[in-house]
Amino acid sequence: MTQTTDFLAPARLGRLALPHHLVMAPLTRNRAEADGTPSSLMVTHYAERASAGLIIGEASTPNAVGQTYPNITAIHTDRHADGWRRVTEAVRAAGGHMFLQLQHGGRVSHPETTGLTPVAPSPVPLPETIFTPGGHRPAVVPREMTADDIRTTVADFAAAARRAVAAGFEGVEVHSANGHLLHQFLAGNTNRRTDAYGGSPERRVRFTVEVTEAVADAIGADRVGVRISPGSTVNGIQEDDTDVLYPALVARLREMGLAYLHLVHADPDAAWYRRIRADWPGVLIGNPVLSELTTEAVTRGAREMLAAGADLVALGRPFLANPDLVTRLRLGAPLNPIRDRYLMYVGGADGYNDYPTLDTAGTAGISDCAGDPSSAPRAA
Ligand SMILES: Cc1cc2nc3c(=O)[nH]c(=O)nc-3n(C[C@H](O)[C@H](O)[C@H](O)COP(=O)(O)O)c2cc1C
């Protein structure tokens, strides 16, 4: 556990020496080519944020049926890996380190996007519309995964992790948060299975455990993190037993020697947070989810996260809008606001690679962001 609340002091993550305690959280920005290969825009975007120290690259699908939305990134073909290699090389040349988040959408997917019927633990549809190439569509009923689907999907995660490391990533983050496939197995309202993957908390955590074990076997446990979002209701999730579900998961993950555990909406006052911090022996990354994105609020939030026992602090929207976030925080300079929420998930360089640094624009002078975290993870 960290002893400092000075988030600008150097830090470590396993064998990685980090320049400070801040991490860029995964941010899906839908700027990939149609087949999921990272675009040139993405090379620029990530390289410009290399001072994050550690970047967790956006959710990338390990197979075709796991794709959530149009133009999200993928990591299941050589072409995807070649595209990502351009990103990791640019980030490394700029002095940064990068993990890649592996995400299967499960029921958060649509045949109009993938040409395939989505799969999920149980045939329970997302109670929302879903964005497709043709616009928003009602979600379809997903196909319940068979034992064979489960085995294949676990293997797809392991293969994606191998590709990610071959493409130059330092490691991968298994996405078990925000209502995607692994979270759908964890939560009672989306997992109605009666086999070994459903029922008690110990059974519902099994899929996340198997995916994580397979990924760790493929690339080494010290290159693997896991992201969870206890209590989150994003993407129609309802957990009735957060306070026992996550301790059951942590009890399994803690034996594996993983690089880190990453908590979304890390809330030091929540019972689950205190229990996880007490039970988790390794590096804990806390993503505080701030309601105000000013220099003062981000500084206070990062310090509070470290004071509550997190070892590193993940920030999403502050890095999205400020390529030079770390410099701004070091100087106490104002932060850029998020200009257009629509452009967070759609578009080209607009709203993506045109956020100014202090060098390119002087101080932007706007320190209040209207960003609303409640809608953000719809695409997460
Ligand atoms: C545009 C956008 C895209 C996101 N994409 C992802 C994602 O790919 N994977 C994920 O786990 N979370 C995703 N999130 C959630 C962020 O990682 C983070 O948890 C959230 O923005 C709250 O942190 P913040 O207050 O520092 O922005 C996304 C959020 C936003 C705003």
Tab-separated table of C-alpha atoms and ligand atoms in Angstrom:
chain	number	residue	atom	x	y	z
A	1	MET	CA	0.000	0.000	0.000
A	2	THR	CA	1.276	3.449	-0.853
A	3	GLN	CA	2.446	5.814	1.876
A	4	THR	CA	2.202	9.053	-0.052
A	5	THR	CA	-0.595	11.344	-1.155
A	6	ASP	CA	1.833	13.132	-3.480
A	7	PHE	CA	0.473	11.831	-6.761
A	8	LEU	CA	3.282	13.520	-8.680
A	9	ALA	CA	5.977	11.513	-6.879
A	10	PRO	CA	7.497	8.546	-8.786
A	11	ALA	CA	5.750	5.177	-8.451
A	12	ARG	CA	6.177	1.529	-9.431
A	13	LEU	CA	3.959	-1.024	-11.084
A	14	GLY	CA	5.788	-4.331	-10.889
A	15	ARG	CA	8.856	-3.956	-13.072
A	16	LEU	CA	7.675	-0.623	-14.513
A	17	ALA	CA	9.110	2.560	-13.019
A	18	LEU	CA	6.440	5.235	-13.422
A	19	PRO	CA	7.130	8.988	-13.322
A	20	HIS	CA	4.137	9.653	-11.012
A	21	HIS	CA	1.017	7.986	-9.553
A	22	LEU	CA	-1.440	8.913	-12.338
A	23	VAL	CA	-2.690	6.483	-14.989
A	24	MET	CA	-4.756	7.219	-18.081
A	25	ALA	CA	-8.004	5.228	-17.762
A	26	PRO	CA	-9.296	3.294	-20.794
A	27	LEU	CA	-11.349	5.551	-23.075
A	28	THR	CA	-13.241	4.096	-26.022
A	29	ARG	CA	-13.315	6.806	-28.676
A	30	ASN	CA	-14.611	4.921	-31.747
A	31	ARG	CA	-11.833	6.201	-34.019
A	32	ALA	CA	-10.665	2.806	-35.337
A	33	GLU	CA	-10.999	1.688	-38.946
A	34	ALA	CA	-14.148	-0.290	-39.808
A	35	ASP	CA	-12.454	-3.635	-39.056
A	36	GLY	CA	-11.220	-2.478	-35.640
A	37	THR	CA	-7.644	-1.639	-36.657
A	38	PRO	CA	-6.257	1.453	-34.875
A	39	SER	CA	-6.128	4.503	-37.148
A	40	SER	CA	-3.328	7.031	-37.635
A	41	LEU	CA	-5.368	9.470	-35.547
A	42	MET	CA	-4.996	7.077	-32.642
A	43	VAL	CA	-1.215	6.936	-33.007
A	44	THR	CA	-1.100	10.711	-32.561
A	45	HIS	CA	-3.684	10.723	-29.761
A	46	TYR	CA	-1.912	8.222	-27.545
A	47	ALA	CA	1.611	9.516	-28.249
A	48	GLU	CA	0.476	12.974	-27.171
A	49	ARG	CA	-0.624	11.490	-23.838
A	50	ALA	CA	2.560	9.486	-23.145
A	51	SER	CA	3.310	11.659	-20.094
A	52	ALA	CA	0.468	9.745	-18.412
A	53	GLY	CA	3.261	7.320	-17.507
A	54	LEU	CA	0.948	4.332	-17.853
A	55	ILE	CA	-1.834	4.421	-20.441
A	56	ILE	CA	-4.503	1.746	-20.356
A	57	GLY	CA	-5.514	1.544	-24.010
A	58	GLU	CA	-9.192	1.547	-24.836
A	59	ALA	CA	-11.490	-1.487	-24.741
A	60	SER	CA	-10.545	-3.820	-27.575
A	61	THR	CA	-12.532	-6.850	-28.588
A	62	PRO	CA	-10.898	-10.295	-28.534
A	63	ASN	CA	-13.314	-11.747	-31.132
A	64	ALA	CA	-15.892	-10.627	-33.677
A	65	VAL	CA	-19.008	-11.341	-31.635
A	66	GLY	CA	-17.644	-9.325	-28.697
A	67	GLN	CA	-17.718	-6.029	-30.612
A	68	THR	CA	-19.928	-3.459	-28.919
A	69	TYR	CA	-20.167	-0.488	-31.293
A	70	PRO	CA	-19.010	0.564	-34.769
A	71	ASN	CA	-15.351	1.624	-35.033
A	72	ILE	CA	-14.220	0.298	-31.683
A	73	THR	CA	-10.788	-1.299	-31.591
A	74	ALA	CA	-10.092	-5.019	-31.863
A	75	ILE	CA	-7.147	-7.346	-31.212
A	76	HIS	CA	-7.880	-10.661	-32.906
A	77	THR	CA	-6.128	-10.438	-36.291
A	78	ASP	CA	-2.574	-9.718	-37.429
A	79	ARG	CA	-3.825	-6.493	-39.011
A	80	HIS	CA	-5.177	-5.318	-35.640
A	81	ALA	CA	-1.837	-6.144	-34.017
A	82	ASP	CA	0.102	-4.285	-36.729
A	83	GLY	CA	-2.094	-1.221	-36.179
A	84	TRP	CA	-1.600	-1.362	-32.418
A	85	ARG	CA	2.176	-1.755	-32.864
A	86	ARG	CA	2.275	1.704	-34.466
A	87	VAL	CA	0.572	3.048	-31.334
A	88	THR	CA	2.794	1.281	-28.800
A	89	GLU	CA	5.959	2.265	-30.675
A	90	ALA	CA	4.901	5.919	-30.734
A	91	VAL	CA	4.030	5.862	-27.031
A	92	ARG	CA	7.305	4.158	-26.131
A	93	ALA	CA	9.289	6.651	-28.249
A	94	ALA	CA	7.573	9.434	-26.281
A	95	GLY	CA	8.594	7.798	-22.976
A	96	GLY	CA	5.311	6.131	-21.988
A	97	HIS	CA	4.119	2.627	-21.085
A	98	MET	CA	0.930	1.017	-22.299
A	99	PHE	CA	-1.443	-1.813	-21.336
A	100	LEU	CA	-4.443	-2.735	-23.511
A	101	GLN	CA	-7.924	-3.365	-22.120
A	102	LEU	CA	-9.605	-6.538	-23.425
A	103	GLN	CA	-13.374	-6.235	-23.591
A	104	HIS	CA	-16.118	-8.567	-24.805
A	105	GLY	CA	-19.457	-6.757	-24.963
A	106	GLY	CA	-21.685	-9.795	-24.481
A	107	ARG	CA	-25.273	-8.549	-24.822
A	108	VAL	CA	-23.966	-5.005	-25.448
A	109	SER	CA	-23.676	-5.685	-29.166
A	110	HIS	CA	-25.939	-5.846	-32.198
A	111	PRO	CA	-26.254	-7.966	-35.380
A	112	GLU	CA	-26.303	-4.765	-37.459
A	113	THR	CA	-22.766	-4.086	-36.185
A	114	THR	CA	-21.257	-7.584	-36.186
A	115	GLY	CA	-23.502	-9.679	-38.456
A	116	LEU	CA	-23.766	-12.072	-35.507
A	117	THR	CA	-26.264	-12.722	-32.713
A	118	PRO	CA	-24.776	-11.418	-29.450
A	119	VAL	CA	-23.924	-13.984	-26.782
A	120	ALA	CA	-24.374	-13.638	-23.018
A	121	PRO	CA	-24.620	-15.771	-19.882
A	122	SER	CA	-28.426	-15.787	-20.216
A	123	PRO	CA	-30.944	-14.655	-22.857
A	124	VAL	CA	-31.651	-11.352	-21.085
A	125	PRO	CA	-31.530	-8.353	-23.448
A	126	LEU	CA	-30.011	-4.985	-22.661
A	127	PRO	CA	-32.968	-2.804	-21.543
A	128	GLU	CA	-31.774	0.059	-23.753
A	129	THR	CA	-31.243	0.897	-27.381
A	130	ILE	CA	-27.785	0.320	-28.790
A	131	PHE	CA	-25.763	2.353	-31.258
A	132	THR	CA	-25.167	0.607	-34.634
A	133	PRO	CA	-23.857	1.782	-38.017
A	134	GLY	CA	-27.490	2.600	-38.891
A	135	GLY	CA	-28.176	4.568	-35.686
A	136	HIS	CA	-29.770	3.506	-32.394
A	137	ARG	CA	-31.637	0.166	-32.470
A	138	PRO	CA	-33.505	-1.819	-29.814
A	139	ALA	CA	-31.218	-4.437	-28.279
A	140	VAL	CA	-31.778	-8.049	-29.368
A	141	VAL	CA	-32.136	-11.086	-27.116
A	142	PRO	CA	-28.631	-12.573	-26.785
A	143	ARG	CA	-27.965	-16.290	-27.239
A	144	GLU	CA	-27.129	-18.107	-23.999
A	145	MET	CA	-23.513	-19.237	-24.077
A	146	THR	CA	-22.929	-22.981	-24.147
A	147	ALA	CA	-20.055	-24.688	-22.328
A	148	ASP	CA	-18.279	-24.732	-25.682
A	149	ASP	CA	-18.838	-20.966	-26.170
A	150	ILE	CA	-17.353	-20.387	-22.736
A	151	ARG	CA	-14.239	-22.427	-23.534
A	152	THR	CA	-13.801	-20.691	-26.893
A	153	THR	CA	-14.240	-17.230	-25.406
A	154	VAL	CA	-11.692	-17.904	-22.663
A	155	ALA	CA	-9.259	-19.055	-25.356
A	156	ASP	CA	-10.007	-15.912	-27.417
A	157	PHE	CA	-9.057	-13.703	-24.454
A	158	ALA	CA	-5.777	-15.622	-24.043
A	159	ALA	CA	-4.977	-15.328	-27.763
A	160	ALA	CA	-5.808	-11.599	-27.720
A	161	ALA	CA	-3.449	-11.116	-24.766
A	162	ARG	CA	-0.647	-12.866	-26.658
A	163	ARG	CA	-1.256	-10.644	-29.677
A	164	ALA	CA	-1.292	-7.553	-27.482
A	165	VAL	CA	2.117	-8.366	-26.014
A	166	ALA	CA	3.449	-9.171	-29.494
A	167	ALA	CA	2.137	-5.743	-30.572
A	168	GLY	CA	4.271	-4.066	-27.907
A	169	PHE	CA	1.907	-3.653	-24.949
A	170	GLU	CA	3.462	-4.122	-21.498
A	171	GLY	CA	0.367	-6.048	-20.443
A	172	VAL	CA	-3.420	-6.237	-20.653
A	173	GLU	CA	-6.380	-5.317	-18.496
A	174	VAL	CA	-9.248	-7.824	-18.325
A	175	HIS	CA	-12.472	-5.772	-18.458
A	176	SER	CA	-14.856	-7.190	-15.875
A	177	ALA	CA	-16.664	-3.883	-15.308
A	178	ASN	CA	-19.338	-1.563	-16.699
A	179	GLY	CA	-21.896	-4.181	-17.716
A	180	HIS	CA	-19.926	-6.020	-20.388
A	181	LEU	CA	-19.707	-9.794	-20.763
A	182	LEU	CA	-17.657	-10.592	-17.650
A	183	HIS	CA	-19.786	-8.269	-15.538
A	184	GLN	CA	-22.896	-9.920	-17.029
A	185	PHE	CA	-21.651	-13.198	-15.540
A	186	LEU	CA	-21.037	-11.535	-12.158
A	187	ALA	CA	-24.454	-9.874	-11.753
A	188	GLY	CA	-27.573	-11.799	-10.746
A	189	ASN	CA	-29.972	-9.985	-13.081
A	190	THR	CA	-27.985	-10.922	-16.200
A	191	ASN	CA	-26.747	-14.348	-15.077
A	192	ARG	CA	-29.646	-16.769	-14.584
A	193	ARG	CA	-27.627	-19.882	-15.277
A	194	THR	CA	-28.085	-23.039	-13.274
A	195	ASP	CA	-24.750	-24.623	-14.241
A	196	ALA	CA	-21.324	-24.108	-12.633
A	197	TYR	CA	-21.227	-20.480	-13.867
A	198	GLY	CA	-24.467	-19.281	-12.219
A	199	GLY	CA	-26.168	-19.159	-8.828
A	200	SER	CA	-23.970	-18.406	-5.806
A	201	PRO	CA	-21.402	-15.559	-5.884
A	202	GLU	CA	-18.647	-18.215	-6.003
A	203	ARG	CA	-20.155	-19.617	-9.210
A	204	ARG	CA	-20.853	-16.237	-10.829
A	205	VAL	CA	-17.213	-15.145	-10.418
A	206	ARG	CA	-15.992	-18.300	-12.153
A	207	PHE	CA	-15.992	-16.912	-15.707
A	208	THR	CA	-13.947	-13.826	-14.771
A	209	VAL	CA	-11.554	-16.092	-12.855
A	210	GLU	CA	-11.153	-18.474	-15.816
A	211	VAL	CA	-10.564	-15.653	-18.285
A	212	THR	CA	-8.004	-14.044	-15.980
A	213	GLU	CA	-6.213	-17.353	-15.344
A	214	ALA	CA	-6.022	-18.091	-19.058
A	215	VAL	CA	-4.698	-14.623	-19.845
A	216	ALA	CA	-2.155	-14.878	-17.022
A	217	ASP	CA	-1.033	-18.298	-18.283
A	218	ALA	CA	-0.648	-16.824	-21.776
A	219	ILE	CA	1.476	-13.753	-20.971
A	220	GLY	CA	2.474	-13.956	-17.286
A	221	ALA	CA	0.387	-12.834	-14.306
A	222	ASP	CA	2.598	-9.795	-13.721
A	223	ARG	CA	1.410	-8.404	-17.053
A	224	VAL	CA	-2.305	-8.713	-16.215
A	225	GLY	CA	-4.677	-6.302	-14.487
A	226	VAL	CA	-8.416	-6.690	-13.875
A	227	ARG	CA	-10.969	-3.864	-13.901
A	228	ILE	CA	-14.155	-4.117	-11.816
A	229	SER	CA	-16.980	-1.679	-11.056
A	230	PRO	CA	-18.728	-2.881	-7.893
A	231	GLY	CA	-22.267	-1.558	-7.546
A	232	SER	CA	-22.348	-0.043	-11.023
A	233	THR	CA	-25.700	-0.044	-12.842
A	234	VAL	CA	-24.204	0.843	-16.223
A	235	ASN	CA	-25.604	-1.154	-19.152
A	236	GLY	CA	-28.583	-2.418	-17.174
A	237	ILE	CA	-26.618	-4.227	-14.452
A	238	GLN	CA	-28.186	-4.875	-11.051
A	239	GLU	CA	-26.107	-6.498	-8.342
A	240	ASP	CA	-28.070	-7.486	-5.259
A	241	ASP	CA	-24.994	-8.711	-3.406
A	242	THR	CA	-22.103	-6.375	-4.193
A	243	ASP	CA	-20.676	-6.691	-0.668
A	244	VAL	CA	-20.258	-10.473	-0.953
A	245	LEU	CA	-19.803	-10.841	-4.713
A	246	TYR	CA	-16.575	-8.847	-4.970
A	247	PRO	CA	-14.888	-10.311	-1.897
A	248	ALA	CA	-15.617	-13.721	-3.480
A	249	LEU	CA	-13.938	-12.556	-6.693
A	250	VAL	CA	-10.968	-10.979	-4.912
A	251	ALA	CA	-10.460	-14.171	-2.887
A	252	ARG	CA	-9.817	-15.977	-6.183
A	253	LEU	CA	-7.837	-13.257	-7.948
A	254	ARG	CA	-5.539	-12.503	-5.009
A	255	GLU	CA	-3.757	-15.840	-5.346
A	256	MET	CA	-2.716	-15.172	-8.953
A	257	GLY	CA	0.044	-12.555	-8.500
A	258	LEU	CA	-1.559	-10.086	-10.916
A	259	ALA	CA	-0.118	-6.689	-11.836
A	260	TYR	CA	-3.074	-4.791	-10.374
A	261	LEU	CA	-6.759	-4.566	-9.560
A	262	HIS	CA	-8.521	-1.499	-10.979
A	263	LEU	CA	-11.662	-0.108	-9.328
A	264	VAL	CA	-14.056	2.159	-11.248
A	265	HIS	CA	-15.957	4.632	-9.035
A	266	ALA	CA	-13.593	3.777	-6.211
A	267	ASP	CA	-15.495	5.117	-3.216
A	268	PRO	CA	-13.489	5.004	0.020
A	269	ASP	CA	-16.728	5.214	2.044
A	270	ALA	CA	-18.274	2.091	0.485
A	271	ALA	CA	-18.125	-1.142	2.493
A	272	TRP	CA	-16.945	-3.028	-0.608
A	273	TYR	CA	-14.077	-0.602	-1.102
A	274	ARG	CA	-12.726	-1.057	2.436
A	275	ARG	CA	-13.102	-4.832	2.191
A	276	ILE	CA	-11.328	-5.038	-1.178
A	277	ARG	CA	-8.484	-2.778	-0.011
A	278	ALA	CA	-8.046	-4.966	3.068
A	279	ASP	CA	-8.177	-8.240	1.082
A	280	TRP	CA	-6.151	-7.238	-1.983
A	281	PRO	CA	-2.429	-7.704	-1.390
A	282	GLY	CA	-1.225	-6.104	-4.624
A	283	VAL	CA	-1.370	-2.808	-6.466
A	284	LEU	CA	-4.801	-1.161	-6.360
A	285	ILE	CA	-5.673	1.453	-8.976
A	286	GLY	CA	-8.534	3.720	-7.920
A	287	ASN	CA	-10.574	5.656	-10.495
A	288	PRO	CA	-12.416	8.236	-8.377
A	289	VAL	CA	-14.921	9.535	-11.021
A	290	LEU	CA	-15.022	13.217	-10.234
A	291	SER	CA	-18.124	15.356	-10.650
A	292	GLU	CA	-16.039	18.461	-11.358
A	293	LEU	CA	-12.979	18.473	-13.617
A	294	THR	CA	-11.078	21.506	-12.418
A	295	THR	CA	-7.394	21.522	-11.461
A	296	GLU	CA	-8.416	21.864	-7.825
A	297	ALA	CA	-10.976	19.041	-7.933
A	298	VAL	CA	-8.645	16.638	-9.767
A	299	THR	CA	-5.789	17.440	-7.368
A	300	ARG	CA	-8.025	16.910	-4.336
A	301	GLY	CA	-9.575	13.730	-5.781
A	302	ALA	CA	-6.180	12.181	-6.578
A	303	ARG	CA	-4.844	12.935	-3.093
A	304	GLU	CA	-7.959	11.530	-1.431
A	305	MET	CA	-7.715	8.357	-3.507
A	306	LEU	CA	-4.128	7.766	-2.370
A	307	ALA	CA	-5.023	8.641	1.230
A	308	ALA	CA	-7.745	5.956	1.029
A	309	GLY	CA	-5.121	3.330	0.232
A	310	ALA	CA	-5.050	3.265	-3.558
A	311	ASP	CA	-1.547	2.854	-4.994
A	312	LEU	CA	-2.221	4.578	-8.326
A	313	VAL	CA	-4.985	6.917	-9.512
A	314	ALA	CA	-6.702	6.447	-12.883
A	315	LEU	CA	-8.219	9.461	-14.623
A	316	GLY	CA	-10.278	9.353	-17.806
A	317	ARG	CA	-11.872	12.616	-18.927
A	318	PRO	CA	-9.055	14.794	-17.526
A	319	PHE	CA	-6.597	13.019	-19.874
A	320	LEU	CA	-9.138	13.058	-22.706
A	321	ALA	CA	-9.279	16.860	-22.702
A	322	ASN	CA	-5.687	17.565	-21.607
A	323	PRO	CA	-2.819	15.851	-23.453
A	324	ASP	CA	-0.471	17.615	-20.997
A	325	LEU	CA	-2.588	16.935	-17.903
A	326	VAL	CA	0.413	16.102	-15.725
A	327	THR	CA	2.178	19.374	-16.572
A	328	ARG	CA	-0.997	21.325	-15.886
A	329	LEU	CA	-1.445	19.662	-12.493
A	330	ARG	CA	2.213	20.219	-11.653
A	331	LEU	CA	1.894	23.928	-12.476
A	332	GLY	CA	-1.611	24.338	-11.057
A	333	ALA	CA	-2.694	25.540	-14.521
A	334	PRO	CA	-6.365	25.423	-15.583
A	335	LEU	CA	-7.691	22.369	-17.425
A	336	ASN	CA	-9.380	22.314	-20.808
A	337	PRO	CA	-13.095	21.498	-20.609
A	338	ILE	CA	-14.630	18.702	-22.673
A	339	ARG	CA	-15.972	20.747	-25.549
A	340	ASP	CA	-18.539	18.486	-27.154
A	341	ARG	CA	-19.815	15.318	-25.529
A	342	TYR	CA	-21.006	13.932	-28.876
A	343	LEU	CA	-17.421	13.980	-30.170
A	344	MET	CA	-16.299	11.772	-27.301
A	345	TYR	CA	-17.647	8.746	-29.196
A	346	VAL	CA	-17.925	9.855	-32.825
A	347	GLY	CA	-15.771	11.770	-35.260
A	348	GLY	CA	-12.258	12.176	-36.595
A	349	ALA	CA	-9.604	14.552	-35.288
A	350	ASP	CA	-12.377	16.887	-34.096
A	351	GLY	CA	-12.803	16.652	-30.361
A	352	TYR	CA	-9.979	14.100	-30.349
A	353	ASN	CA	-6.602	15.451	-31.424
A	354	ASP	CA	-7.384	19.145	-31.234
A	355	TYR	CA	-7.303	19.711	-27.469
A	356	PRO	CA	-4.554	22.285	-26.885
A	357	THR	CA	-1.537	21.939	-24.623
A	358	LEU	CA	-0.232	24.873	-22.629
A	359	ASP	CA	2.483	25.198	-25.273
A	360	THR	CA	0.104	25.328	-28.209
A	361	ALA	CA	-2.563	27.572	-26.692
A	362	GLY	CA	-1.324	29.274	-23.577
A	363	THR	CA	-3.669	28.625	-20.671
A	364	ALA	CA	-7.090	27.629	-21.903
A	365	GLY	CA	-8.523	29.441	-18.927
A	366	ILE	CA	-11.563	27.254	-18.535
A	367	SER	CA	-11.533	25.041	-15.513
A	368	ASP	CA	-15.091	23.833	-15.320
A	369	CYS	CA	-16.153	20.741	-17.239
A	370	ALA	CA	-19.773	19.881	-17.724
A	371	GLY	CA	-18.869	16.235	-18.288
A	372	ASP	CA	-21.452	13.892	-16.820
A	373	PRO	CA	-19.905	10.600	-15.738
A	374	SER	CA	-23.293	8.893	-15.577
A	375	SER	CA	-23.677	8.668	-19.344
A	376	ALA	CA	-20.013	8.241	-20.229
A	377	PRO	CA	-19.584	4.510	-19.719
A	378	ARG	CA	-22.447	3.636	-22.109
A	379	ALA	CA	-19.703	3.144	-24.632
A	380	ALA	CA	-17.216	1.862	-22.094
B	1	LIG	C1	-15.404	8.645	-23.729
B	1	LIG	C2	-15.298	7.577	-22.685
B	1	LIG	C3	-14.919	6.302	-23.051
B	1	LIG	C4	-14.748	5.304	-22.088
B	1	LIG	N1	-14.301	4.060	-22.469
B	1	LIG	C5	-14.024	3.123	-21.529
B	1	LIG	C6	-13.437	1.879	-21.893
B	1	LIG	O1	-13.076	1.620	-23.044
B	1	LIG	N2	-13.257	0.959	-20.913
B	1	LIG	C7	-13.591	1.208	-19.609
B	1	LIG	O2	-13.392	0.351	-18.740
B	1	LIG	N3	-14.109	2.403	-19.238
B	1	LIG	C8	-14.313	3.358	-20.146
B	1	LIG	N4	-14.784	4.589	-19.768
B	1	LIG	C9	-14.854	4.920	-18.347
B	1	LIG	C10	-13.550	5.608	-17.933
B	1	LIG	O3	-12.445	4.703	-17.982
B	1	LIG	C11	-13.650	6.157	-16.501
B	1	LIG	O4	-13.950	5.092	-15.617
B	1	LIG	C12	-14.733	7.237	-16.396
B	1	LIG	O5	-14.580	8.209	-17.405
B	1	LIG	C13	-14.663	7.932	-15.036
B	1	LIG	O6	-13.376	8.489	-14.813
B	1	LIG	P1	-13.113	10.062	-14.998
B	1	LIG	O7	-14.036	10.777	-14.041
B	1	LIG	O8	-11.678	10.259	-14.638
B	1	LIG	O9	-13.418	10.399	-16.411
B	1	LIG	C14	-15.001	5.585	-20.722
B	1	LIG	C15	-15.413	6.880	-20.355
B	1	LIG	C16	-15.540	7.871	-21.314
B	1	LIG	C17	-15.909	9.268	-20.881
